XYZ file of C-alpha atoms in Angstrom:
414
model
C 17.610 -15.837 23.721
C 15.030 -16.533 20.968
C 15.949 -18.468 17.844
C 16.759 -16.612 14.642
C 13.657 -16.119 12.478
C 13.053 -18.501 9.593
C 11.339 -15.825 7.460
C 12.729 -12.541 6.105
C 10.202 -9.843 5.177
C 11.432 -7.309 2.645
C 9.820 -3.858 2.402
C 10.633 -0.707 0.490
C 10.737 1.493 3.587
C 9.960 1.107 7.286
C 8.042 2.627 8.934
C 5.799 4.523 6.525
C 2.671 6.436 7.487
C 1.089 5.794 4.077
C 1.463 2.001 4.376
C -0.643 1.246 7.444
C -1.957 -1.868 5.682
C 1.552 -3.399 5.747
C 2.045 -2.649 9.433
C -1.401 -4.091 10.204
C -0.576 -7.282 8.318
C 2.851 -7.815 9.854
C 1.618 -7.277 13.413
C -1.196 -9.763 12.742
C 1.227 -12.320 11.261
C 3.337 -12.100 14.424
C 0.207 -12.665 16.485
C -0.501 -15.703 14.290
C 2.836 -17.163 15.381
C 5.164 -16.332 12.503
C 8.655 -15.229 13.505
C 10.424 -12.852 11.138
C 12.703 -9.854 10.820
C 12.128 -6.920 8.496
C 14.682 -5.908 5.869
C 14.068 -2.423 4.509
C 15.490 -0.967 1.293
C 15.171 2.579 2.627
C 15.462 4.446 5.888
C 12.350 6.201 7.222
C 11.559 9.727 6.105
C 8.293 10.304 7.989
C 8.670 12.250 11.211
C 5.720 10.435 12.804
C 4.838 6.771 13.211
C 1.633 4.876 13.883
C 1.081 3.065 17.209
C 0.960 -0.123 15.103
C 4.650 0.233 14.280
C 5.535 0.073 17.959
C 3.682 -3.227 18.357
C 5.981 -5.105 15.983
C 8.523 -7.274 17.814
C 10.698 -8.327 14.874
C 14.049 -6.674 14.382
C 14.387 -4.133 11.562
C 17.508 -4.192 9.344
C 18.322 -1.487 6.802
C 20.051 -2.386 3.544
C 22.272 0.261 1.926
C 19.776 2.742 0.489
C 22.369 3.819 -2.063
C 25.374 1.650 -2.768
C 27.851 4.489 -2.279
C 26.490 5.033 1.259
C 28.232 1.953 2.664
C 31.060 0.910 0.309
C 32.854 -1.324 2.839
C 29.650 -3.227 3.656
C 28.875 -3.628 -0.029
C 32.380 -4.863 -0.883
C 32.237 -7.456 1.896
C 28.851 -8.589 0.660
C 29.924 -8.886 -2.983
C 32.950 -10.965 -1.994
C 30.907 -13.237 0.259
C 28.063 -13.507 -2.255
C 30.358 -14.940 -4.924
C 30.867 -17.956 -2.678
C 27.143 -18.685 -2.436
C 25.905 -21.666 -4.478
C 23.390 -19.665 -6.510
C 25.433 -16.532 -7.144
C 26.339 -17.356 -10.755
C 22.692 -18.016 -11.629
C 21.517 -14.876 -9.834
C 24.134 -12.837 -11.688
C 22.951 -14.330 -14.994
C 19.317 -13.489 -14.211
C 20.249 -9.959 -13.152
C 22.321 -9.348 -16.300
C 19.341 -10.385 -18.438
C 17.181 -7.925 -16.485
C 19.800 -5.192 -16.801
C 19.822 -5.506 -20.592
C 16.117 -4.621 -20.584
C 16.275 -2.090 -17.748
C 19.686 -0.434 -17.798
C 19.041 1.883 -14.877
C 20.994 2.685 -11.724
C 18.050 1.370 -9.776
C 18.545 -2.071 -11.326
C 22.229 -2.006 -10.354
C 21.286 -0.962 -6.833
C 18.852 -3.857 -6.546
C 21.606 -6.400 -7.197
C 23.959 -4.768 -4.699
C 21.230 -4.775 -2.056
C 20.511 -8.411 -2.863
C 24.158 -9.312 -2.235
C 23.995 -7.652 1.174
C 20.701 -9.354 1.975
C 21.830 -12.797 0.856
C 25.044 -12.660 2.881
C 23.588 -11.087 6.029
C 20.483 -13.251 6.367
C 20.770 -15.715 9.260
C 21.559 -19.274 8.225
C 18.221 -20.280 9.749
C 16.322 -18.295 7.088
C 14.140 -20.626 5.011
C 12.197 -18.178 2.865
C 11.628 -14.563 1.860
C 8.417 -12.548 1.565
C 8.434 -9.129 -0.086
C 5.894 -6.326 -0.044
C 5.460 -4.908 -3.550
C 6.110 -6.737 -6.792
C 8.596 -4.277 -8.251
C 11.816 -3.226 -6.469
C 11.512 -5.205 -3.200
C 10.615 -8.383 -5.091
C 13.582 -7.976 -7.428
C 15.932 -7.761 -4.435
C 14.194 -10.716 -2.786
C 14.341 -12.780 -5.987
C 18.061 -12.218 -6.621
C 18.894 -12.961 -2.969
C 16.683 -16.058 -2.953
C 18.456 -17.428 -6.034
C 21.848 -16.822 -4.387
C 20.804 -18.646 -1.245
C 18.684 -21.334 -2.894
C 15.581 -20.250 -0.960
C 11.904 -19.927 -1.893
C 10.401 -16.461 -2.073
C 6.948 -14.925 -2.258
C 5.415 -11.481 -2.584
C 2.433 -9.255 -1.887
C 1.401 -6.993 -4.786
C -0.768 -3.931 -4.389
C -1.288 -1.161 -6.962
C 1.543 0.876 -8.496
C 3.817 -2.165 -8.493
C 1.283 -4.083 -10.608
C 0.318 -1.385 -13.064
C 3.646 0.338 -13.731
C 5.987 -2.687 -13.855
C 6.918 -3.957 -17.352
C 5.094 -7.093 -18.450
C 8.292 -9.079 -19.010
C 9.313 -8.535 -15.413
C 5.944 -9.540 -13.998
C 5.867 -12.674 -16.181
C 9.310 -13.809 -15.036
C 8.404 -13.320 -11.377
C 5.271 -15.416 -11.949
C 6.595 -18.194 -14.180
C 9.711 -20.277 -14.672
C 12.427 -21.694 -12.432
C 12.946 -18.542 -10.368
C 9.321 -17.512 -9.934
C 7.748 -16.759 -6.594
C 6.256 -19.740 -4.799
C 3.125 -17.631 -4.471
C 1.976 -14.056 -4.810
C -0.748 -12.467 -2.721
C -2.642 -9.479 -4.004
C -5.301 -7.402 -2.305
C -7.900 -6.963 -5.062
C -9.746 -9.204 -7.505
C -8.927 -6.564 -10.130
C -5.184 -7.080 -9.609
C -5.496 -10.848 -9.183
C -7.117 -11.259 -12.611
C -4.267 -9.409 -14.272
C -1.499 -11.327 -12.495
C -3.145 -14.717 -13.081
C -3.124 -13.999 -16.807
C 0.676 -13.642 -16.610
C 1.390 -16.619 -14.345
C 2.265 -20.112 -15.534
C -0.258 -21.400 -12.978
C -3.177 -19.174 -11.913
C -3.085 -20.820 -8.474
C 0.298 -19.137 -7.937
C -1.656 -15.885 -7.353
C -3.894 -15.664 -4.305
C -6.544 -12.978 -3.678
C -6.126 -11.911 -0.052
C -7.911 -8.736 0.981
C -6.155 -6.699 3.634
C -9.398 -6.096 5.409
C -9.477 -4.039 8.562
C -8.615 -4.909 12.143
C -11.678 -3.362 13.740
C -10.128 -3.850 17.171
C -7.882 -0.862 16.388
C -10.841 1.461 15.828
C -13.346 2.963 18.235
C -17.080 2.452 17.826
C -18.432 5.039 15.391
C -19.646 8.365 16.756
C -23.354 9.128 17.088
C -23.224 11.671 14.232
C -26.198 13.933 15.014
C -27.591 15.951 12.071
C -25.721 19.115 11.177
C -27.236 22.194 12.670
C -28.667 24.720 10.158
C -25.878 26.951 8.953
C -23.071 24.606 10.026
C -20.578 23.908 7.241
C -20.341 20.517 5.563
C -16.969 19.154 6.696
C -15.369 17.033 3.975
C -12.232 14.957 4.560
C -9.729 13.299 2.235
C -6.766 11.158 3.261
C -4.154 10.251 0.682
C -0.830 11.233 -0.805
C -0.773 14.323 -2.980
C 0.074 12.445 -6.167
C -1.637 12.295 -9.553
C -3.523 9.023 -9.071
C -5.400 10.362 -6.030
C -7.166 12.937 -8.204
C -7.113 15.865 -5.793
C -6.704 18.337 -8.645
C -10.106 17.210 -9.935
C -11.564 17.516 -6.441
C -10.354 21.099 -6.033
C -11.958 21.920 -9.369
C -15.150 20.208 -8.177
C -15.201 22.162 -4.922
C -14.998 25.386 -6.895
C -18.205 24.360 -8.723
C -20.306 23.876 -5.579
C -23.256 26.279 -5.324
C -22.785 29.420 -3.303
C -25.526 28.509 -0.825
C -23.683 25.342 0.251
C -21.436 26.121 3.212
C -18.471 23.747 3.224
C -14.922 23.106 4.371
C -12.401 20.521 3.154
C -9.578 18.963 5.184
C -6.771 17.045 3.518
C -4.413 14.671 5.362
C -1.235 13.402 3.717
C 2.016 14.549 2.169
C 3.135 14.459 -1.408
C 4.950 16.151 -4.246
C 1.912 18.022 -5.617
C 1.216 20.038 -2.470
C 2.490 23.342 -3.849
C 0.689 22.959 -7.159
C -2.604 22.049 -5.485
C -2.388 24.938 -3.037
C -1.812 27.274 -5.981
C -4.806 25.747 -7.782
C -7.008 26.365 -4.723
C -5.779 29.962 -4.478
C -6.522 30.575 -8.148
C -10.015 29.087 -7.727
C -10.740 31.413 -4.805
C -11.408 28.580 -2.305
C -8.115 28.388 -0.384
C -9.671 29.862 2.790
C -12.013 26.858 3.018
C -9.212 24.269 2.886
C -7.135 22.883 5.754
C -3.937 21.152 4.617
C -2.835 19.085 7.625
C 0.059 17.171 6.090
C 1.059 13.670 7.250
C -0.781 12.492 10.384
C -0.567 9.385 12.532
C -3.443 6.928 12.867
C -5.054 8.472 15.983
C -5.082 11.864 14.257
C -6.654 10.359 11.131
C -9.366 8.619 13.151
C -10.129 11.811 15.080
C -10.491 13.696 11.794
C -12.846 11.032 10.436
C -15.010 11.245 13.547
C -15.266 15.003 13.175
C -16.064 14.993 9.433
C -19.408 14.722 7.606
C -18.241 13.264 4.294
C -15.183 11.363 3.017
C -14.040 12.033 -0.551
C -11.363 10.079 -2.447
C -11.419 10.933 -6.189
C -8.949 8.262 -7.388
C -8.078 8.061 -11.074
C -5.575 6.401 -13.412
C -2.382 8.446 -13.737
C -0.678 9.125 -17.046
C 1.950 6.428 -16.362
C -0.731 3.818 -15.598
C -0.422 4.072 -11.820
C -3.683 3.654 -9.940
C -5.056 2.665 -6.562
C -5.999 -0.865 -5.618
C -8.588 -0.855 -2.852
C -7.475 1.932 -0.510
C -7.749 0.833 3.121
C -8.674 4.390 4.029
C -12.133 3.750 2.527
C -12.658 0.929 5.013
C -11.367 3.131 7.818
C -13.925 5.782 6.880
C -16.664 3.149 6.803
C -15.662 1.986 10.285
C -16.565 5.465 11.582
C -19.917 5.689 9.718
C -18.481 8.399 7.492
C -20.390 8.608 4.169
C -18.127 8.012 1.179
C -17.765 9.521 -2.276
C -15.139 7.955 -4.525
C -14.698 6.846 -8.137
C -15.231 3.570 -9.988
C -11.497 3.087 -10.519
C -9.531 -0.150 -10.107
C -10.866 -2.223 -7.185
C -12.859 0.471 -5.385
C -16.178 -1.038 -6.646
C -15.202 -4.299 -4.905
C -16.047 -2.536 -1.637
C -18.343 0.340 -2.621
C -21.409 -0.408 -4.724
C -22.516 2.995 -5.913
C -25.858 4.025 -4.463
C -25.682 1.371 -1.740
C -22.437 1.874 0.206
C -21.614 5.362 -1.068
C -21.474 7.195 -4.374
C -18.951 6.429 -7.115
C -18.726 9.412 -9.428
C -16.709 9.961 -12.546
C -13.475 11.779 -11.826
C -14.426 14.876 -13.823
C -15.154 17.896 -11.636
C -18.828 18.225 -12.648
C -19.693 14.678 -11.540
C -17.731 14.980 -8.318
C -19.399 18.281 -7.508
C -22.844 16.837 -8.201
C -22.172 13.823 -5.938
C -21.021 16.091 -3.098
C -24.122 18.252 -3.438
C -26.380 15.183 -3.560
C -25.186 13.831 -0.208
C -24.859 17.271 1.359
C -28.547 17.963 0.687
C -29.799 14.465 1.608
C -28.207 13.564 4.969
C -30.655 10.699 5.530
C -29.494 9.006 2.327
C -25.868 9.644 3.241
C -26.441 8.054 6.655
C -28.097 4.974 5.110
C -25.138 4.476 2.757
C -22.660 4.858 5.619
C -24.514 2.217 7.642
C -24.531 -0.145 4.650
C -20.782 0.367 4.095
C -20.003 -0.393 7.743
C -22.140 -3.543 7.595
C -20.285 -4.648 4.437
C -16.969 -3.969 6.148
C -17.911 -6.141 9.129
C -19.423 -8.955 7.043
C -16.966 -9.197 4.136
C -13.783 -7.258 4.889
C -12.645 -8.299 8.340
C -8.882 -8.751 8.559
C -8.564 -12.178 10.167
C -9.645 -14.478 7.293
C -6.980 -12.955 5.039
C -4.307 -13.224 7.737
C -5.179 -16.883 8.313
C -4.843 -17.631 4.595
C -1.593 -15.694 4.211
C -0.057 -17.288 7.313
C -0.945 -20.740 5.960
C 0.739 -20.012 2.615
C 3.864 -18.689 4.311
C 4.064 -21.742 6.596
C 3.728 -24.029 3.579
C 6.545 -22.158 1.824
C 8.755 -22.521 4.904
C 7.835 -26.173 5.424
C 6.406 -25.425 8.858
C 3.581 -27.536 10.293
C 0.190 -25.928 10.809
C -0.255 -24.549 14.354
């Protein structure tokens, strides 16, 4: 029987089709020799899973998603938590947070932290949470109760929609994270400005494990009269900008034969379908819904152009550097996106793809440009794949992250 893991990894939900980058990282960390279990705040809602999820060996534990779901478990945890050496301090920290964020979600975080702190194996020597907002709050309260170090990975929404006071207190002071990893220079600059020590924040790109992807297809030129097949992969939420893309598609000239395929779920599906119907282009659109990784790769190999029109949502939410752009580059799929957040860290407009403004006229013009100049589109796709291989391979980031986690746990280097 193997020893209990020394690291606990906290995630918001497991498994999730839209968070392939987390699954990729955790599988790679196991391969690097780290031994951990996953603690999830939510049960899965996706009906499919990626092959990556099946490669993870660590055990998955589910905390009470809502406190009223498991009252007996919660009561046991609250009683046991009060006996922990750091409970009084954790309660004090939580009460200060609750005064500034008097929501049910904040109450739920503390209840989940009590369960986590009391159910973690005694051998646990540190916590690592994915996302700076809710999962890191649960990890922080539990770490204080148990007197353990904690760390986090921050990505996009969690950085840009969390209140500044909360980010500052997770990055400075006696209960701050030992370190925080973030996947873009854009996000790292912001978090370093809030930290008591800029070195507390580490820029670690997710990169791409190219071993999971086939060699790119040959991509012969489109035959005359064949439609331009465009593909987008992303949740149907405001920050992905698909409303602007539908408006852009409606502006394409009549002599350009095209089709658009969308992969992903999301709350705006009905509204976007209605928008396409009203624009008279619904017959050219294929809404495929959530797909697993092999289905996504197959769609990329069959497409002519990848379009991701990211923008900043009204609440400040925005992308970081979407891994799906690197996945498209791995398959020599020409890319059109926007100069939002960290996307320019991978795509230099005119070299590795085109970065348009997110207004429909600019998006439409970019699509037409690459549709009518396939040689230029091919050259950009080749440049993006070369940049992916040279600068965005996964392993350097995994090596750095594994080293920081081992240091936090007090483990010797392998």
